[in-house]
Amino acid sequence: MNSPRRTTIYDVAREAGVAASTVSRALNNPRRVNPVTRDHVVAVAERLGYRPDPLATALQSGHKATIAMLVPDITNPHFFGTIRGAEKRASEAGLTFILANTEESADNERNQIERLSRSVDGFVLAASRLREDTTRELAREYNLALVNRQVEGLPGAVVDNGSGSRQIIEHLASLGHRSVVYLSGPHRSWTASQRWRALRAAAERHGMTARRLGPFPPKVDGGGAAADAALAAEATALVAHNDLLAIGVLRRLTERGIPVPGRVSVVGYDDIFGADLCVPALTTVAGPQEEAGRAAVELLIRKGSLSRSQPAPQQVVLPSHLVIRDSTGPAV
Amino acid sequence: MNSPRRTTIYDVAREAGVAASTVSRALNNPRRVNPVTRDHVVAVAERLGYRPDPLATALQSGHKATIAMLVPDITNPHFFGTIRGAEKRASEAGLTFILANTEESADNERNQIERLSRSVDGFVLAASRLREDTTRELAREYNLALVNRQVEGLPGAVVDNGSGSRQIIEHLASLGHRSVVYLSGPHRSWTASQRWRALRAAAERHGMTARRLGPFPPKVDGGGAAADAALAAEATALVAHNDLLAIGVLRRLTERGIPVPGRVSVVGYDDIFGADLCVPALTTVAGPQEEAGRAAVELLIRKGSLSRSQPAPQQVVLPSHLVIRDSTGPAV
DNA sequence: CAACATTTGGCAATCGCTTGCCATTCAATC
DNA sequence: GATTGAATGGCAAGCGATTGCCAAATGTTG
């Protein structure tokens, strides 16, 4: 079950007839050792199948070659793109990638950070549920990069829902809708408030009224209550906090025999897998989530290396856009 | 950016007026130290906010409290359930969870195992692409648990596609279908051959003819070629290797104006998110994927602890079942 | 009360690697 | 040919824990 014993740097040293320190240097700091010796050591290491122990290395040097990504809900398809992008970039950089679920809880998130802090070089926080000040405080102690959450002074990548939200309103306005209802996600969610803000502002510019209902759990299950609330509010255009919720809304609407987009129009966010599968196919805001995940890891990597010379931490903003499908139509 | 210095076991020792070894024991092996001393030490540790460094612990004790899960394709929704189940169980057990993508490549999978081996206590291999003998060989050196792949003598959890496959055939037979076509996934895939075997055997029992086409890439994109091939083979019942492929087939069929289930019936496997969203809603085999992920981690944990006394490594088989939706109907 | 067993705490080695510092060698310079 | 300095390799001290072994203290028993 367990290997007898792995070859260590000492085995290589003995075999090569040099000191362990020389082996270490030959491998990590090649210019510090004579080319001839180096080649010899490298050859021996190769022959013995030597692999440095990441733990021992980390313990001594502090460089763990590992990052962790914290996600509120692993299950949520919304995060898949982001996770994938982050994993890819990490793997390209030779970093080990730890994934952890925070169960939508700020406390849990904080605990995970604390727990993993010794094991990783930094964290990617996706749609963090932490309060701004907490985040900033943690950032003083740990290496953080945010995804889809902006905190001034902290590096991160966001998909800008502003552009998408504006496009939603323009689209709805051009279809003759006079008012929209935003079916909100968790109030603590930065994304939710950002979407709502952009929506409201754009609506105002177009002389539309905008109302916010909720919060609703951002899952398919939440759709029932959301749809009913929206109907009670006599809205003609429903913008759901995300596709999951939108799909739930669609279901409920179908159940209640309300034609979509005949009587009401429904829009979602995220363009998750399945958004184009449902009936009617969902009009939704798509964004480069994978790119965002990748960018966040990128920032984390850069931050670590340049440290001193680095000016202000960078924020990457990626535009989103509306994908028009069949769930939106002319206002009645 | 980086903390000044974390409190170590020595800090606690000094503050508590005992030796470091006593602190270590007070924390990990409480009965080894006098209750009074222990309480005092624990209190001091608490007060100083002491957290053991997992790396130092691992280096010394060999216990890493970390497992890694290797997945052929992080993107594939099929794995989400498994990943989630594994992550949950790991987190419950206080284990750090490393997720890595193997990009459908056996070599890559092997490399990842090698690379991570020093950092983890064991691996969960989901739908491993490794050859049987390679797997067994690796299992001698590393702690492995398999998901949705069976290798004799190795612990693992599989969703039994046998039961689901039989139900497919029964369902199709009762609808009057006389022949089925299996649109196969990757030939190296254990799942694919398992499904095909069960399908063929069941078909035989029902006096139906079964043919296998493919392999096709098990993605939505693969559906075009798969559908066309099936049509060319004049089949009335198509069983796709998974839902992704099935959805792709559905699309292609719609494109070509072939009514489903009017002219052909389509069945998938996995019951992924979205399977009930597409039109027609997909008849598919659902299995407790999340449970499988959880079980695999469970086996890994047990294996580690009982080691000696353990009899044969355990294999968990979880039954699947057919979920009948709208993509299957009477044979023409 | 002596003799022995059990508790309890400390010392020091160890896990595998990195790195500051020193000693040696050898080439370059005056 | 003496002096200086760069290049090179080794020694040994950590990094932060765990743990075998020993010694002192305490308890138990006849």
XYZ file of C-alpha atoms in Angstrom, chain B:
332
model
C 0.757 40.545 2.513
C 2.194 37.758 4.578
C 1.619 37.360 8.231
C 4.580 38.308 10.394
C 4.864 34.825 11.843
C 2.322 32.280 12.895
C 2.241 30.939 16.390
C 4.019 27.642 16.600
C 3.933 24.860 19.047
C 7.000 26.356 20.671
C 5.258 29.622 21.356
C 2.537 27.722 23.108
C 5.071 25.658 24.996
C 6.964 28.698 26.251
C 3.810 30.507 27.229
C 2.449 27.480 29.022
C 5.730 26.695 30.673
C 6.012 23.181 29.274
C 7.966 21.431 26.548
C 6.844 21.405 22.956
C 6.333 17.685 23.112
C 3.844 18.151 25.889
C 1.897 20.621 23.820
C 1.837 18.213 20.938
C 0.595 15.449 23.177
C -1.933 17.588 24.966
C -3.465 18.326 21.601
C -3.235 15.019 19.800
C -2.954 12.425 22.473
C -4.808 13.902 25.409
C -4.730 10.829 27.639
C -0.989 10.912 27.536
C -0.827 14.031 29.642
C -2.174 15.009 33.010
C -5.639 16.558 32.799
C -4.560 19.668 34.634
C -1.561 20.290 32.406
C -3.582 19.432 29.372
C -6.346 21.897 30.123
C -3.813 24.569 30.765
C -1.990 23.882 27.525
C -5.188 23.752 25.557
C -6.270 27.043 27.056
C -2.995 28.701 26.184
C -3.099 27.283 22.675
C -6.585 28.630 22.316
C -5.630 32.014 23.625
C -2.678 32.282 21.274
C -4.797 31.120 18.378
C -2.501 28.252 17.693
C -3.162 26.165 14.580
C -0.894 23.286 13.746
C 0.874 23.576 10.437
C -0.473 20.799 8.247
C 2.740 20.640 6.274
C 4.987 20.184 9.242
C 2.599 17.600 10.585
C 2.491 15.776 7.311
C 6.227 15.828 6.885
C 6.804 14.255 10.232
C 3.856 11.939 10.630
C 3.101 11.119 7.030
C -0.527 11.891 7.630
C -1.491 14.533 5.124
C -5.222 14.795 5.724
C -5.636 15.404 2.041
C -7.027 13.444 -0.831
C -7.075 14.152 -4.518
C -9.762 13.416 -7.022
C -8.827 12.953 -10.658
C -11.485 13.566 -13.240
C -11.166 13.092 -16.984
C -13.062 16.245 -17.776
C -14.010 18.779 -15.177
C -16.313 20.412 -17.653
C -18.539 17.430 -18.119
C -21.694 17.838 -16.071
C -21.738 14.109 -15.643
C -19.006 14.374 -13.056
C -20.480 17.168 -11.045
C -22.521 14.858 -8.891
C -19.582 12.615 -8.201
C -17.291 15.511 -7.473
C -19.786 17.007 -5.151
C -20.330 13.797 -3.247
C -16.616 13.264 -2.869
C -15.953 16.819 -1.812
C -18.696 16.667 0.772
C -17.497 13.478 2.352
C -13.923 14.682 2.358
C -14.891 17.914 3.966
C -16.943 16.100 6.609
C -13.899 14.038 7.424
C -11.791 17.163 7.704
C -9.835 16.258 4.618
C -8.532 18.789 2.178
C -9.804 18.102 -1.281
C -7.637 18.461 -4.345
C -9.324 18.376 -7.714
C -7.441 17.770 -10.904
C -8.344 17.369 -14.521
C -6.770 14.598 -16.533
C -8.039 15.762 -19.894
C -9.214 12.302 -20.813
C -5.628 11.163 -21.005
C -4.194 8.124 -19.294
C -0.702 9.588 -19.386
C -1.855 12.761 -17.848
C -3.696 10.804 -15.193
C -0.612 8.884 -14.343
C 1.490 11.996 -14.167
C -0.933 13.708 -11.891
C -0.859 10.760 -9.558
C 2.895 10.830 -9.518
C 3.013 14.558 -9.026
C 0.511 14.659 -6.219
C 1.499 11.470 -4.517
C 3.656 13.113 -1.893
C 0.972 15.598 -1.036
C -1.976 13.332 -0.489
C -3.041 10.267 1.421
C -4.929 8.807 -1.477
C -6.680 9.244 -4.767
C -10.187 8.965 -6.009
C -10.059 8.117 -9.679
C -13.256 8.984 -11.443
C -13.904 7.103 -14.651
C -10.218 6.393 -14.875
C -8.733 6.098 -18.321
C -5.852 3.961 -17.107
C -5.432 0.434 -18.267
C -6.287 -2.289 -15.799
C -2.772 -3.478 -15.267
C -1.439 0.034 -14.910
C -4.107 0.760 -12.363
C -3.319 -2.305 -10.385
C 0.339 -1.536 -10.473
C -0.239 2.004 -9.277
C -2.492 0.671 -6.562
C 0.419 -1.195 -5.080
C 2.227 2.027 -4.516
C -0.610 4.437 -3.879
C -3.927 4.472 -2.153
C -6.585 4.340 -4.796
C -10.343 4.202 -4.890
C -12.204 4.024 -8.149
C -15.462 5.563 -9.183
C -17.417 4.183 -12.078
C -14.734 1.790 -13.036
C -14.164 -1.666 -11.702
C -10.822 -3.317 -11.364
C -10.776 -6.519 -9.479
C -9.104 -6.274 -6.139
C -9.368 -2.515 -5.953
C -11.840 -0.649 -3.816
C -14.356 1.473 -5.591
C -17.900 2.513 -6.114
C -19.810 2.163 -9.306
C -23.209 3.046 -10.458
C -24.432 -0.177 -11.942
C -25.551 0.598 -15.429
C -26.713 -2.956 -15.756
C -30.000 -2.389 -14.023
C -30.633 0.792 -15.972
C -29.661 -0.819 -19.244
C -32.038 -3.684 -18.667
C -34.783 -1.243 -17.900
C -34.069 0.570 -21.135
C -34.485 -2.598 -23.115
C -37.617 -3.619 -21.272
C -39.047 -0.206 -21.834
C -38.191 -0.209 -25.526
C -39.375 -3.767 -25.987
C -42.696 -2.974 -24.417
C -43.022 -0.094 -26.849
C -42.597 -2.546 -29.675
C -39.077 -1.759 -30.735
C -37.316 -4.674 -32.418
C -33.795 -3.346 -32.548
C -31.582 -0.863 -30.751
C -28.469 0.985 -31.673
C -25.951 1.925 -29.041
C -24.103 5.100 -29.834
C -20.893 4.359 -28.062
C -18.588 6.562 -26.073
C -14.795 6.262 -26.014
C -13.726 2.667 -26.489
C -11.263 2.895 -23.679
C -14.101 3.830 -21.397
C -15.047 1.142 -18.956
C -18.491 2.638 -18.609
C -19.058 2.485 -22.330
C -18.249 -1.187 -22.626
C -20.219 -1.998 -19.517
C -23.283 -0.284 -20.874
C -22.959 -1.949 -24.198
C -22.557 -5.377 -22.654
C -25.619 -5.029 -20.473
C -27.619 -3.610 -23.328
C -26.683 -6.395 -25.693
C -27.355 -9.119 -23.177
C -30.751 -7.712 -22.291
C -31.623 -7.201 -25.929
C -30.784 -10.784 -26.641
C -33.040 -11.956 -23.874
C -35.859 -9.964 -25.399
C -35.151 -11.199 -28.857
C -34.125 -7.767 -30.022
C -31.154 -7.058 -32.209
C -28.519 -4.706 -30.832
C -25.818 -2.956 -32.754
C -23.042 -0.681 -31.642
C -21.995 2.412 -33.549
C -19.170 4.749 -32.850
C -17.193 5.652 -30.892
C -18.446 9.183 -30.711
C -17.109 11.973 -28.558
C -19.410 11.921 -25.544
C -20.385 15.544 -25.935
C -23.218 17.475 -27.446
C -21.029 18.043 -30.473
C -20.762 14.345 -31.058
C -24.495 14.114 -31.558
C -24.495 15.153 -35.181
C -22.384 12.309 -36.424
C -24.045 9.879 -34.049
C -27.542 10.768 -35.194
C -26.616 10.542 -38.828
C -24.961 7.185 -38.352
C -27.973 5.867 -36.495
C -30.326 7.104 -39.150
C -28.228 5.489 -41.824
C -28.481 2.259 -39.888
C -32.260 2.610 -39.966
C -32.658 2.165 -36.249
C -35.852 3.048 -34.421
C -34.336 3.152 -30.975
C -31.144 5.025 -30.182
C -29.367 4.611 -26.902
C -26.690 7.214 -26.516
C -23.632 6.703 -24.362
C -24.612 9.645 -22.225
C -27.017 12.524 -21.978
C -24.686 14.973 -23.586
C -24.476 12.841 -26.663
C -28.205 12.162 -26.492
C -28.945 15.855 -26.392
C -26.723 16.358 -29.390
C -28.573 13.582 -31.161
C -31.896 15.189 -30.297
C -30.700 18.428 -31.789
C -29.548 16.877 -34.968
C -32.763 14.973 -35.300
C -34.781 18.139 -34.846
C -32.583 19.814 -37.426
C -33.262 17.063 -39.885
C -36.948 17.182 -39.149
C -37.123 13.704 -37.707
C -39.850 13.560 -35.076
C -38.888 12.227 -31.669
C -40.363 10.008 -30.412
C -42.586 9.877 -33.477
C -40.091 8.231 -35.711
C -37.213 7.314 -33.441
C -36.823 7.023 -29.715
C -33.780 8.341 -27.894
C -32.393 7.333 -24.534
C -29.438 8.671 -22.625
C -27.468 7.889 -19.511
C -26.694 9.938 -16.403
C -29.736 12.159 -16.029
C -27.592 15.237 -15.944
C -28.882 18.664 -15.166
C -30.729 19.737 -18.271
C -31.934 16.316 -19.313
C -35.429 17.206 -18.264
C -35.131 20.649 -19.786
C -34.614 19.722 -23.384
C -37.368 19.008 -25.838
C -38.510 16.385 -25.842
C -37.456 15.790 -22.253
C -34.930 12.996 -22.300
C -35.623 9.477 -21.166
C -32.465 8.498 -19.392
C -30.832 6.260 -16.846
C -30.322 7.987 -13.532
C -27.860 6.829 -10.970
C -26.745 8.011 -7.561
C -23.547 9.629 -8.773
C -23.159 11.755 -5.722
C -23.486 8.691 -3.566
C -20.799 6.988 -5.605
C -18.385 9.860 -5.049
C -19.092 9.815 -1.369
C -18.675 6.060 -1.139
C -15.318 6.147 -2.867
C -13.972 8.640 -0.370
C -15.440 6.543 2.388
C -13.519 3.524 1.161
C -10.353 5.520 0.953
C -10.760 6.667 4.520
C -11.519 3.216 5.856
C -8.690 1.670 3.958
C -6.237 4.062 5.476
C -7.287 3.470 9.037
C -7.920 -0.240 9.258
C -5.068 -1.146 6.969
C -3.938 -4.414 8.552
C -7.203 -5.914 9.668
C -8.910 -5.052 6.413
C -10.100 -8.065 4.437
C -10.598 -7.708 0.715
C -11.044 -4.167 -0.468
C -14.655 -3.337 -0.845
C -16.614 -2.619 -3.946
C -19.803 -0.696 -3.715
C -22.385 -1.141 -6.405
C -25.228 1.318 -6.604
C -28.215 0.547 -8.752
C -29.406 2.829 -11.505
C -32.882 3.152 -12.878
C -34.628 4.410 -15.931
C -36.349 7.747 -15.849
C -38.962 7.788 -18.547
C -39.664 11.145 -20.097
C -40.771 12.187 -23.540
C -38.044 11.087 -25.902
C -39.220 7.500 -26.113
C -42.414 6.227 -27.648
C -43.987 3.372 -29.576
C -42.026 1.954 -32.466
C -43.360 2.929 -35.843
